[in-house]
Coordinates of C-alpha atoms in Angstrom, one line a residue:
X191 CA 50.5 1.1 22.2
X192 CA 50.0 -0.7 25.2
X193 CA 47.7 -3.7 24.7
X194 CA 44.7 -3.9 27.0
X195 CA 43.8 -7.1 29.0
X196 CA 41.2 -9.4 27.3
X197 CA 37.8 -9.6 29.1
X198 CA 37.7 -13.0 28.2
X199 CA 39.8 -15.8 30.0
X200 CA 40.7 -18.8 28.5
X201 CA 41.8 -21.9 30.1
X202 CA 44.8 -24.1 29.2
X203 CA 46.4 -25.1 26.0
X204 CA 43.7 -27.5 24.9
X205 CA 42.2 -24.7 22.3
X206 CA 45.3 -22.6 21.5
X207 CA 46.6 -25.6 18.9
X208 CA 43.5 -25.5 16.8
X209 CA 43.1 -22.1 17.0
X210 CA 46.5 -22.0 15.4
X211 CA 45.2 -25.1 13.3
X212 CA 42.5 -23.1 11.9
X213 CA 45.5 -20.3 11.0
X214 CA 47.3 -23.2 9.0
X215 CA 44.4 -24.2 7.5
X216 CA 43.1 -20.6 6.2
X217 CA 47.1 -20.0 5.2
X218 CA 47.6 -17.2 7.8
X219 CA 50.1 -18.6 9.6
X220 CA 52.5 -20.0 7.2
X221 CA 52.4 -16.1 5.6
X222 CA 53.4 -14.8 8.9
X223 CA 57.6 -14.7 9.2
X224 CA 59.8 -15.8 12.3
X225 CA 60.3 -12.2 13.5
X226 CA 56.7 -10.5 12.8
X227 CA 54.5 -10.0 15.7
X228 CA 51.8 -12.1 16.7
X229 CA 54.1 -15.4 16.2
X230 CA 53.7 -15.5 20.0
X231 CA 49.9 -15.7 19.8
X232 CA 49.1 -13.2 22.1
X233 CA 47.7 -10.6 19.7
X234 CA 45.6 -12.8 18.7
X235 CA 44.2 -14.0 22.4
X236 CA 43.1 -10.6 22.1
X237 CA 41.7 -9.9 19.2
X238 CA 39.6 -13.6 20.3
X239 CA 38.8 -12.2 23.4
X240 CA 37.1 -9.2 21.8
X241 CA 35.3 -10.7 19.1
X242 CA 33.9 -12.9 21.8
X243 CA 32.7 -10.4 23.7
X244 CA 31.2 -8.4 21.1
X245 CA 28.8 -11.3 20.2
X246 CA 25.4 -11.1 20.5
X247 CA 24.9 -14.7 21.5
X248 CA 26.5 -16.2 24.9
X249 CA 29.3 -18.8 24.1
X250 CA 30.8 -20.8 26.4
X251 CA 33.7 -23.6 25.1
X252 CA 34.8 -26.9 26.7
X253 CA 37.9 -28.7 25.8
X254 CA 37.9 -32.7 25.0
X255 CA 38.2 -33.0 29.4
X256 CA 35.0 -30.7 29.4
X257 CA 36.7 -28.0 31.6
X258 CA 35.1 -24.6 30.5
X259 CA 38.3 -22.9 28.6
X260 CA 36.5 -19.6 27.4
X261 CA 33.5 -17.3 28.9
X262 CA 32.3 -14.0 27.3
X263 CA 30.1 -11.3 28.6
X264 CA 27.0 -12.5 27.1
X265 CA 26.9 -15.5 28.8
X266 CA 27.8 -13.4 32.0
X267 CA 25.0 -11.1 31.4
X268 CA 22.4 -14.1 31.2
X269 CA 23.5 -16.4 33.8
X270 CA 25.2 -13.9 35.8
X271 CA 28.7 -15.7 36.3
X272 CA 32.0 -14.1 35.5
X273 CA 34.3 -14.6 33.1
X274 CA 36.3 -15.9 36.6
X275 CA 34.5 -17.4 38.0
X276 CA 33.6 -20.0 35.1
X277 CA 36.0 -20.7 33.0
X278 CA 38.6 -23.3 34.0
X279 CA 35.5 -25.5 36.4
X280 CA 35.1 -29.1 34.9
X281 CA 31.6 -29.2 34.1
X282 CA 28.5 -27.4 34.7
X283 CA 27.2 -29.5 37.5
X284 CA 26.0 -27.9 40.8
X285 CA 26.8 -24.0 39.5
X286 CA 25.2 -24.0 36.0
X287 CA 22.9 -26.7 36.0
X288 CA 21.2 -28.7 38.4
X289 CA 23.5 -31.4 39.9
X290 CA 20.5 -33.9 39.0
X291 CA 20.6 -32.7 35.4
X292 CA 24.1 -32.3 35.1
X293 CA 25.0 -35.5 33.7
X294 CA 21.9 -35.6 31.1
X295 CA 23.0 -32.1 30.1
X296 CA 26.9 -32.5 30.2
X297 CA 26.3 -35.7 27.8
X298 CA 24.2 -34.0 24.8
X299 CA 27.4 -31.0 24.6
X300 CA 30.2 -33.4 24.5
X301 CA 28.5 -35.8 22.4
X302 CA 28.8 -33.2 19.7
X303 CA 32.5 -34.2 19.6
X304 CA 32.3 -37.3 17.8
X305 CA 29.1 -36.4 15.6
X306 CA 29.1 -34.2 12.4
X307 CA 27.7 -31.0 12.2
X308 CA 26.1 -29.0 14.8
X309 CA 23.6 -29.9 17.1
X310 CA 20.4 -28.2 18.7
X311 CA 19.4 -28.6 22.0
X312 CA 17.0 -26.9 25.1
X313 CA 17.4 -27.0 28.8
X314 CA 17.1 -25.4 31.6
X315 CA 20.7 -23.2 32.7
X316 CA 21.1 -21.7 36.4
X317 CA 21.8 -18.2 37.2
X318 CA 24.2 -17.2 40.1
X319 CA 21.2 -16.2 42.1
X320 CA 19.7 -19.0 41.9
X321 CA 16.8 -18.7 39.4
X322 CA 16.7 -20.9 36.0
X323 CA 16.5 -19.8 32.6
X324 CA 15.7 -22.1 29.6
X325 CA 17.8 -21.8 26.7
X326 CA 18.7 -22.9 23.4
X327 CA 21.8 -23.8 22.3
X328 CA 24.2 -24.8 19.1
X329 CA 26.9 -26.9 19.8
X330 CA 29.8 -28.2 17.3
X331 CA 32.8 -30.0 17.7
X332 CA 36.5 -28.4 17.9
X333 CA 39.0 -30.3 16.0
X334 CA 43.0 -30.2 16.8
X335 CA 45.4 -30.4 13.9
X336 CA 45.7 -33.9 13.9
X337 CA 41.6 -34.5 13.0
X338 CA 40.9 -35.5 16.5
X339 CA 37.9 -34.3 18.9
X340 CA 39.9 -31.4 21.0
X341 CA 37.1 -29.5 22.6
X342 CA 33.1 -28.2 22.1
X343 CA 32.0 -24.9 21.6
X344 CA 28.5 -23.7 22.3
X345 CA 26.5 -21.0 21.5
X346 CA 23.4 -20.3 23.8
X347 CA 20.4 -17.5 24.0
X348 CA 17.7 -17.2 25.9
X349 CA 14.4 -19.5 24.2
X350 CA 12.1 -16.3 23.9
X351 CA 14.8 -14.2 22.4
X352 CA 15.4 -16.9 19.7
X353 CA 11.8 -17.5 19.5
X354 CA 11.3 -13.3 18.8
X355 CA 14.0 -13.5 16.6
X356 CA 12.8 -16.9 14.3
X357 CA 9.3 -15.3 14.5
X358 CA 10.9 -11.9 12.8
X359 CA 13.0 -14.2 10.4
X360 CA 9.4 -16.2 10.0
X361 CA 7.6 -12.9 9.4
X362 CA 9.9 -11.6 7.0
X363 CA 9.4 -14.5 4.6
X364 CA 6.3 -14.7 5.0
X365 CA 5.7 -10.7 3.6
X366 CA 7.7 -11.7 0.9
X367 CA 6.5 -14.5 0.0
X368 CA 2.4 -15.5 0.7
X369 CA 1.3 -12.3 2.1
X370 CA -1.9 -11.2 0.0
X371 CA -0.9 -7.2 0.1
X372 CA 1.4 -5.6 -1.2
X373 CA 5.1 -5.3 0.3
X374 CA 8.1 -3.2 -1.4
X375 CA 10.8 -1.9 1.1
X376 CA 12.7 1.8 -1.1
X377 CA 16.0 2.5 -0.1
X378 CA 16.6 5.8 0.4
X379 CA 16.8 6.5 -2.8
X380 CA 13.2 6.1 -3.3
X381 CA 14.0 3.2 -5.2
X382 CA 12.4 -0.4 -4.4
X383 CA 15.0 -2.7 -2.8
X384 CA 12.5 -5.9 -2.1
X385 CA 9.3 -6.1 -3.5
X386 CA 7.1 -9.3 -2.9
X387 CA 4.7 -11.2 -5.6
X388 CA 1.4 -9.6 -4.3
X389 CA 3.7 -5.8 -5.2
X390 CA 4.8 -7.2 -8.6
X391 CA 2.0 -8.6 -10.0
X392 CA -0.2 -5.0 -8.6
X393 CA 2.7 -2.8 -10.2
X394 CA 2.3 -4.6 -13.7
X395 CA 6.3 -6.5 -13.7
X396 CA 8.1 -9.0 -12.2
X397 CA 10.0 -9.0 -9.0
X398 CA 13.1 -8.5 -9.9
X399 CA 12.5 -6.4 -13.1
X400 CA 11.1 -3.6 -10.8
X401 CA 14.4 -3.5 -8.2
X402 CA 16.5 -0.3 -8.3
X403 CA 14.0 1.7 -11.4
X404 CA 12.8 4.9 -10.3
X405 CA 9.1 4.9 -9.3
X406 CA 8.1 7.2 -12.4
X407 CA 8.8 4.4 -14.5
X408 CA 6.0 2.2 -13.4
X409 CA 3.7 4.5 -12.7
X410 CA 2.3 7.2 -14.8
X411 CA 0.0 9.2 -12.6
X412 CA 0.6 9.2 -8.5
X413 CA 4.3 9.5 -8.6
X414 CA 4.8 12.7 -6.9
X415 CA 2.5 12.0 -3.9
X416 CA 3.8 9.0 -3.2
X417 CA 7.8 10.0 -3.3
X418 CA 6.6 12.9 -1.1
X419 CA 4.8 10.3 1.3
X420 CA 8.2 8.2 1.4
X421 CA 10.7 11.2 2.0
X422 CA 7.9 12.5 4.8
X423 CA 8.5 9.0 6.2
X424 CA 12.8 8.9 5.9
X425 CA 12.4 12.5 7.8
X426 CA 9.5 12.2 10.0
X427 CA 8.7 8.5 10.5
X428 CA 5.6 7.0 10.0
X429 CA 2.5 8.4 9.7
X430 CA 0.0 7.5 12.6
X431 CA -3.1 6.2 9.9
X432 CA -2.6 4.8 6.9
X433 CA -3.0 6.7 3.3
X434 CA -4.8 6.4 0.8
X435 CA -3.4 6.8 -2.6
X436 CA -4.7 7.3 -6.2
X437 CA -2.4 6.1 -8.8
X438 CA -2.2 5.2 -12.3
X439 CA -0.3 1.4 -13.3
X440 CA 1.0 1.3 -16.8
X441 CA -0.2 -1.9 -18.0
X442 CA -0.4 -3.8 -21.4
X443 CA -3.8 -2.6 -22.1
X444 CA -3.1 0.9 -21.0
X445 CA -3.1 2.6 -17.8
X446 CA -5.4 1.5 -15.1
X447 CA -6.4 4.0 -12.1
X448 CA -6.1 2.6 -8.7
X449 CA -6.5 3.5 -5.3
X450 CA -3.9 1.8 -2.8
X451 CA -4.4 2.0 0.9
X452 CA -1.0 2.5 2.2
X453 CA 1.2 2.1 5.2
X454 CA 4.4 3.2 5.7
X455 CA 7.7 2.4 8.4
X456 CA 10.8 3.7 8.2
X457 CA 13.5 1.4 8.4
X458 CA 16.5 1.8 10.7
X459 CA 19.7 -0.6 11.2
X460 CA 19.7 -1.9 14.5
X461 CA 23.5 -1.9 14.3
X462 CA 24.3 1.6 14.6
X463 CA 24.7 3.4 17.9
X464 CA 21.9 6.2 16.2
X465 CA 19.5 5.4 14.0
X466 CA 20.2 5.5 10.3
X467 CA 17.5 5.3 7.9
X468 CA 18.0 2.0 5.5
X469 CA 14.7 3.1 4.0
X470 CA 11.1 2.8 4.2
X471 CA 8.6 -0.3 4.6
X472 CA 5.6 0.3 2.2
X473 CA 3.1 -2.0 2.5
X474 CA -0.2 -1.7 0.7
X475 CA -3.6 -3.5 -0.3
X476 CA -5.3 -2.3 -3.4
X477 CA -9.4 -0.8 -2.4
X478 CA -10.1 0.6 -6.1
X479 CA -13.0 -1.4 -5.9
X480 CA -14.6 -1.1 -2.5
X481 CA -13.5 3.2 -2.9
X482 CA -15.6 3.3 -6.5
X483 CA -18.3 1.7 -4.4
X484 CA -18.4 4.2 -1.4
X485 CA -18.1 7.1 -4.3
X486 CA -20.6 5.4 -6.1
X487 CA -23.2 5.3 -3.5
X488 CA -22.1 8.8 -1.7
X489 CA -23.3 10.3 -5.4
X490 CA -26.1 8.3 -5.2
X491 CA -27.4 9.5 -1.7
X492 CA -26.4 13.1 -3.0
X493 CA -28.3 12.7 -6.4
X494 CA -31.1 11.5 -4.3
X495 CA -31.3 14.2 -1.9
X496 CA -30.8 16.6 -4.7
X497 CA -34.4 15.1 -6.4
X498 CA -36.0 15.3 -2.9
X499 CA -35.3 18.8 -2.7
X500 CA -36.1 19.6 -6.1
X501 CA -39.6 17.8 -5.5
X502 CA -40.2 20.1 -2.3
X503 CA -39.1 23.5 -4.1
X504 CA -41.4 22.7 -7.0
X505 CA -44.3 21.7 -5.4
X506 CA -44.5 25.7 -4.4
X507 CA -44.5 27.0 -7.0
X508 CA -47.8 28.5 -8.6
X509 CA -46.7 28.0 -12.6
X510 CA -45.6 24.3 -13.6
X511 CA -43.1 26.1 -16.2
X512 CA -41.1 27.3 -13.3
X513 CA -41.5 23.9 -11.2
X514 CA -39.5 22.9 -14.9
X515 CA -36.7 24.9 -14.3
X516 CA -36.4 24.4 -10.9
X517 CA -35.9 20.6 -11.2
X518 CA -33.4 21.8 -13.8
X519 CA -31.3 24.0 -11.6
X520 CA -31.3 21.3 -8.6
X521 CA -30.4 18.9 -11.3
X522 CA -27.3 21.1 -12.3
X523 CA -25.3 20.8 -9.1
X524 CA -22.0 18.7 -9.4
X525 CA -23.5 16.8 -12.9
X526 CA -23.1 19.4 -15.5
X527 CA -22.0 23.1 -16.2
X528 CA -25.3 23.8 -18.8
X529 CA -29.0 22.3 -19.3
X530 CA -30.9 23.4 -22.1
X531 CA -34.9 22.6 -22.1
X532 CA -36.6 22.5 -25.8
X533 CA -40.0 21.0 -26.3
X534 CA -41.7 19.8 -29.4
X535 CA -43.1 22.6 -31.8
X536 CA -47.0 22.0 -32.0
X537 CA -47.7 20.6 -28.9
X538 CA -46.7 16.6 -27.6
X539 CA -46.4 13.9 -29.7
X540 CA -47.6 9.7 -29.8
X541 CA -45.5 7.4 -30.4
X542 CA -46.4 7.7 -34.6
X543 CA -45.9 11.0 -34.9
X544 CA -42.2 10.7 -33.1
X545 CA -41.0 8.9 -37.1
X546 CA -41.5 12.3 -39.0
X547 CA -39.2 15.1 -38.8
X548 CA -39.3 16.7 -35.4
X549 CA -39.0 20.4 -34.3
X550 CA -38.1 21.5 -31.0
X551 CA -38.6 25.1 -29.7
X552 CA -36.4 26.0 -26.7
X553 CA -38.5 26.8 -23.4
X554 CA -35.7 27.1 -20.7
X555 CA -32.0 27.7 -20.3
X556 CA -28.8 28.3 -18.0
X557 CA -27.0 31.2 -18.6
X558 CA -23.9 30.8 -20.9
X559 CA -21.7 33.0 -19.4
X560 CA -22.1 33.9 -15.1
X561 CA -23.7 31.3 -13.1
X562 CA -27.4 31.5 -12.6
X563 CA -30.7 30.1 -12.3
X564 CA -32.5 28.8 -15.3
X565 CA -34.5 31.3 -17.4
X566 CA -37.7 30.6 -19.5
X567 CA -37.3 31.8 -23.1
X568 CA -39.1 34.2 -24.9
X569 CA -43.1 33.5 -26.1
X570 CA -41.9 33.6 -29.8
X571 CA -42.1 29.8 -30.2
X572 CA -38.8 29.8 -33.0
X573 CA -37.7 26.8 -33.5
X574 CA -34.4 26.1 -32.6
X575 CA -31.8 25.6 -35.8
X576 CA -30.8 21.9 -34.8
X577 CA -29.4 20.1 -38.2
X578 CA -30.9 16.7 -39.1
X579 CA -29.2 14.2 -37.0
X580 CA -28.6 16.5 -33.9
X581 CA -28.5 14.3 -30.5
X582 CA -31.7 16.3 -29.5
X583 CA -33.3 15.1 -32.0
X584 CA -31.7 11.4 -32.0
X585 CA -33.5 11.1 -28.8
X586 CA -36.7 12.1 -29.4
X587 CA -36.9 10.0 -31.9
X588 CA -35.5 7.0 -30.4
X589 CA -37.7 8.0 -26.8
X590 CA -34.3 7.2 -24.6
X591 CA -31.4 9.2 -23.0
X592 CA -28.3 9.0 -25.6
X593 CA -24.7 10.5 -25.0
X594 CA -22.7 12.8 -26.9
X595 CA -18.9 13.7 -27.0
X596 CA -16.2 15.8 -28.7
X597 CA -13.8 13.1 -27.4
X598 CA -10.0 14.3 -27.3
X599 CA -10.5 16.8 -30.0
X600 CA -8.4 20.1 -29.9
X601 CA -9.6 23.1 -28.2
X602 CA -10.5 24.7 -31.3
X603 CA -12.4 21.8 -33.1
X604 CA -14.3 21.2 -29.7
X605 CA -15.6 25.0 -30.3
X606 CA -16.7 24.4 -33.7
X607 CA -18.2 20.9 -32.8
X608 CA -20.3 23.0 -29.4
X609 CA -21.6 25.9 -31.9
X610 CA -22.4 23.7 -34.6
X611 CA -25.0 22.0 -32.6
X612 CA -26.1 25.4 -31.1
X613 CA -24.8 24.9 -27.9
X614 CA -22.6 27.0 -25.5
X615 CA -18.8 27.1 -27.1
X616 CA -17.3 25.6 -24.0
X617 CA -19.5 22.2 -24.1
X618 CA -17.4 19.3 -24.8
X619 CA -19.8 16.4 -23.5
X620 CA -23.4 16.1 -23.6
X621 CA -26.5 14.2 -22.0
X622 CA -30.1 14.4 -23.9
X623 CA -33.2 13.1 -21.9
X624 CA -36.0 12.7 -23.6
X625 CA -39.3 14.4 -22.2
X626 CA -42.0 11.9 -21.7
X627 CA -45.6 12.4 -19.7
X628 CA -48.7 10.2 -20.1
X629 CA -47.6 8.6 -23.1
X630 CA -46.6 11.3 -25.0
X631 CA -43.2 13.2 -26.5
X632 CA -43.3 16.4 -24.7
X633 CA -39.7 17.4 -25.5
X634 CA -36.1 17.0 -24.8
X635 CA -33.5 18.0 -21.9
X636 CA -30.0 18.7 -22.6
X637 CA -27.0 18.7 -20.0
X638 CA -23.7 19.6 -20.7
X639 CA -20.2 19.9 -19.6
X640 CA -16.7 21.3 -20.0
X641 CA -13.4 20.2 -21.0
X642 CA -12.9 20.4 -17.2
X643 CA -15.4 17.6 -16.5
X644 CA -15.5 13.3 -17.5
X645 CA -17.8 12.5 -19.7
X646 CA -21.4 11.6 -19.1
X647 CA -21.7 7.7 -18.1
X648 CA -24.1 5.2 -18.4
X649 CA -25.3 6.3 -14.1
X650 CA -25.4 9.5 -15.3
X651 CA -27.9 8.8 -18.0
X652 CA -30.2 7.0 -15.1
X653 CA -29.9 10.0 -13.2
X654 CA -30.7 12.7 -16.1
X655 CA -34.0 10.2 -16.8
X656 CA -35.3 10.5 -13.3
X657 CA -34.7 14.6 -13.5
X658 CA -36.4 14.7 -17.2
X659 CA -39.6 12.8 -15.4
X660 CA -40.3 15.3 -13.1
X661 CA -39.6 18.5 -15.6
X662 CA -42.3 16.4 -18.0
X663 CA -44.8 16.4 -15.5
X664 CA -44.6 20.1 -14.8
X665 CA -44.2 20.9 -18.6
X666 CA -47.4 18.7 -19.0
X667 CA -49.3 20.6 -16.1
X668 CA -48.1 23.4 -18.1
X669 CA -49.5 23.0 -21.3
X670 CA -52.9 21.7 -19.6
X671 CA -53.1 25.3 -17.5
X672 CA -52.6 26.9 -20.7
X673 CA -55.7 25.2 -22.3
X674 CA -57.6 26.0 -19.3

């Protein structure tokens, strides 16, 4: 095959002997026999010339005379001179640089030759057409095979594109290191290739105990929207908002629910001629608390709206027991599936007579089976059949709201515990309230829910006191009507 003509010139024999130095030193060349190609160097002049020219940087090389010896494309492409028309000028005065820096310039790259290492410099370069362009360059010495100083290369790019690319480099480090959210970048196996310490410590393990296990294994609840988030993102790309997204951390003290505002970049190798996905960038900053708030006080304007509306229906109608239920069934939406009103047998108690045994007669109820609104009971005045002990009756006595649960019980045992205590079979947590108007015991509110539902919390029980208030009052306006 006929070999094509290297794009990039050198100059003289000043480099060839180290670069077959560098050969001898690496072993190549002594491996090579008398009659195999390449003896005569010039397959490898080529293969130089194109790994030159397929360098990102610009690189320009000088031998121990300073007379440019090699040129390639990058360096063309920023200051504009070809490969022929620099390499074999002595110097870079009056074309490259500014005769009046020339010297200052020319000094710092050859001084490299008899210093170790590399050195680092900035200065201002000029472009064929006259305009200047500061750059930063890298410069080392070139040694022949006897040891001795035989030329400098240098490697230059433009100051802002090294400055992008150090701030990238900086950037990077700094995700992965201080940043105070969380970073984890998934292959595309869906499988966490980096994670930083904010990500660790928030998914329960260290950094490198988490790399390469499947998400399911550090999170119990979650997993499913999140994987379908990531493979929307390999597919798609990135969403235009950030998510939020409720998961659950397994954690030595159990599992712990939390709500991660996420953001999401897909990952592409900057290498390839199309883009190929290396993965996805997941970054994330955990807002359980500040979301709990917002719910928190979104119930709380609902709850609050719910007892103004209550108040308004009520106050039209003509009999107080209906006012009752009407604060009942305003009560109901999104806090429980069942309320049950009972007041005291005999009429309200004091304080005193709250210590003897207590009877409660039922005076209003939801319907057990279709949705409804609350229904007064019947005028027979039975008590109910509440067993000593019964929360009902635990909070008359102690004049305070009190919780009940059937916890994690079976299906079946959460049916017996519901009837047992007279309540509709599909109650699984409940709520009593006690009934208090000037003074007095008037009776007790019960509110209850399904298996479908959390159980009642300590809000909750502030809510159901404010709603057992207002039924009191009409109850109370009840009984005095009836005397009347």
């Amino acid at each position: 095959m006929a070999r094509s003509e290297p794009t990039c010139r050198t100059y003289g024999r000043s480099l060839q002997g180290v670069q077959v130095s560098a050969s001898r030193r690496s072993g190549t060349t002594d491996e090579l026999g008398p009659e195999e190609p390449g003896r005569d160097g010039s397959d490898g002049q080529d293969l130089l010339a194109a790994l030159l020219d397929g360098m990102d940087a610009a690189l320009c090389a000088f031998d121990a005379d300073g007379v440019v010896t090699h040129w390639n494309r990058e360096a063309e492409r920023i200051l504009g001179w070809s490969a022929d028309e620099a390499v074999g000028r002595r110097g870079l005065a009056g074309w490259a640089v500014r005769s009046a820096d020339a010297e200052e310039v020319e000094g710092r790259l050859l001084s490299v030759m008899h210093a170790p290492g590399r050195q680092v410099h900035e200065f201002a370069l000029l472009t064929k057409d006259g305009g200047r362009v500061l750059v930063r360059t890298q410069s080392a010495a070139v040694r022949g095979p006897d040891g001795k100083p035989a030329g400098v290369y240098c490697a230059f790019s433009e100051v802002h594109a090294q400055i992008d690319l150090e701030r990238s480099i900086a950037l990077s480090e700094a995700l992965f290191e201080d940043a105070s959210w969380g970073v984890v970048l998934v292959d595309v196996d869906l499988r966490p290739a980096v994670v930083n310490a904010h990500a660790a410590r928030a998914l329960g393990t260290g950094r490198t105990s988490v790399l390469g296990r499947p998400l399911g294994e550090l999170l119990a609840q979650g997993v499913e929207e999140l994987e379908s988030a990531l493979q929307h993102v390999l597919a798609e790309g990135a969403p235009p908002a950030p998510a939020e997204v409720w998961v659950s951390v397994r954690a030595s003290e159990g599992e712990q629910r939390r709500c991660w505002r996420s953001g999401f970049l897909r990952l592409a190798s900057p290498l390839a001629e199309e883009p190929v996905p290396l993965g996805v960038g997941w970054l994330f900053q955990d807002v359980t608390e500040a979301k709990q708030a917002e719910q928190e006080a979104s119930l709380l304007r609902f709850r609050m709206q719910q007892l103004h509306r209550a108040s308004r229906a009520a106050a039209e109608c003509e009999d107080p027991a209906e006012a009752a239920t009407v604060h009942l069934d305003f009560a109901l939406a999104g806090f429980a599936d069942h309320a049950l009103i009972d007041r005291v047998a005999g009429g309200a108690l004091t304080d005193a007579e709250t210590e003897g045994p207590v009877r409660l007669v039922r005076v209003a109820a939801t319907p057990s089976g279709a949705p409804g609104p609350s229904k007064l009971a019947d005028r027979a005045g039975l008590p109910v059949r509440y067993a000593e002990g019964h929360p009902a009756l635990q909070s008359v006595e102690r004049m305070g709201a009190l919780r009940a649960s059937a916890g994690a019980a079976s299906p079946e045992a959460a049916h017996e515990w519901a009837l047992a205590r007279q309540w509709p079979p599909d109650a699984v947590h409940a709520l009593c309230a006690v009934l208090r108007s000037r003074g007095r015991t008037l009776g007790v509110v019960t509110f209850l829910r399904g298996a479908g539902r959390s159980a009642f919390e300590r809000s909750d029980a502030m809510y159901a006191e404010d709603v057992a208030v207002r039924i009191a009052t009409a109850l109370d306006l009840a009984g005095l009507t009836q005397e009347r």
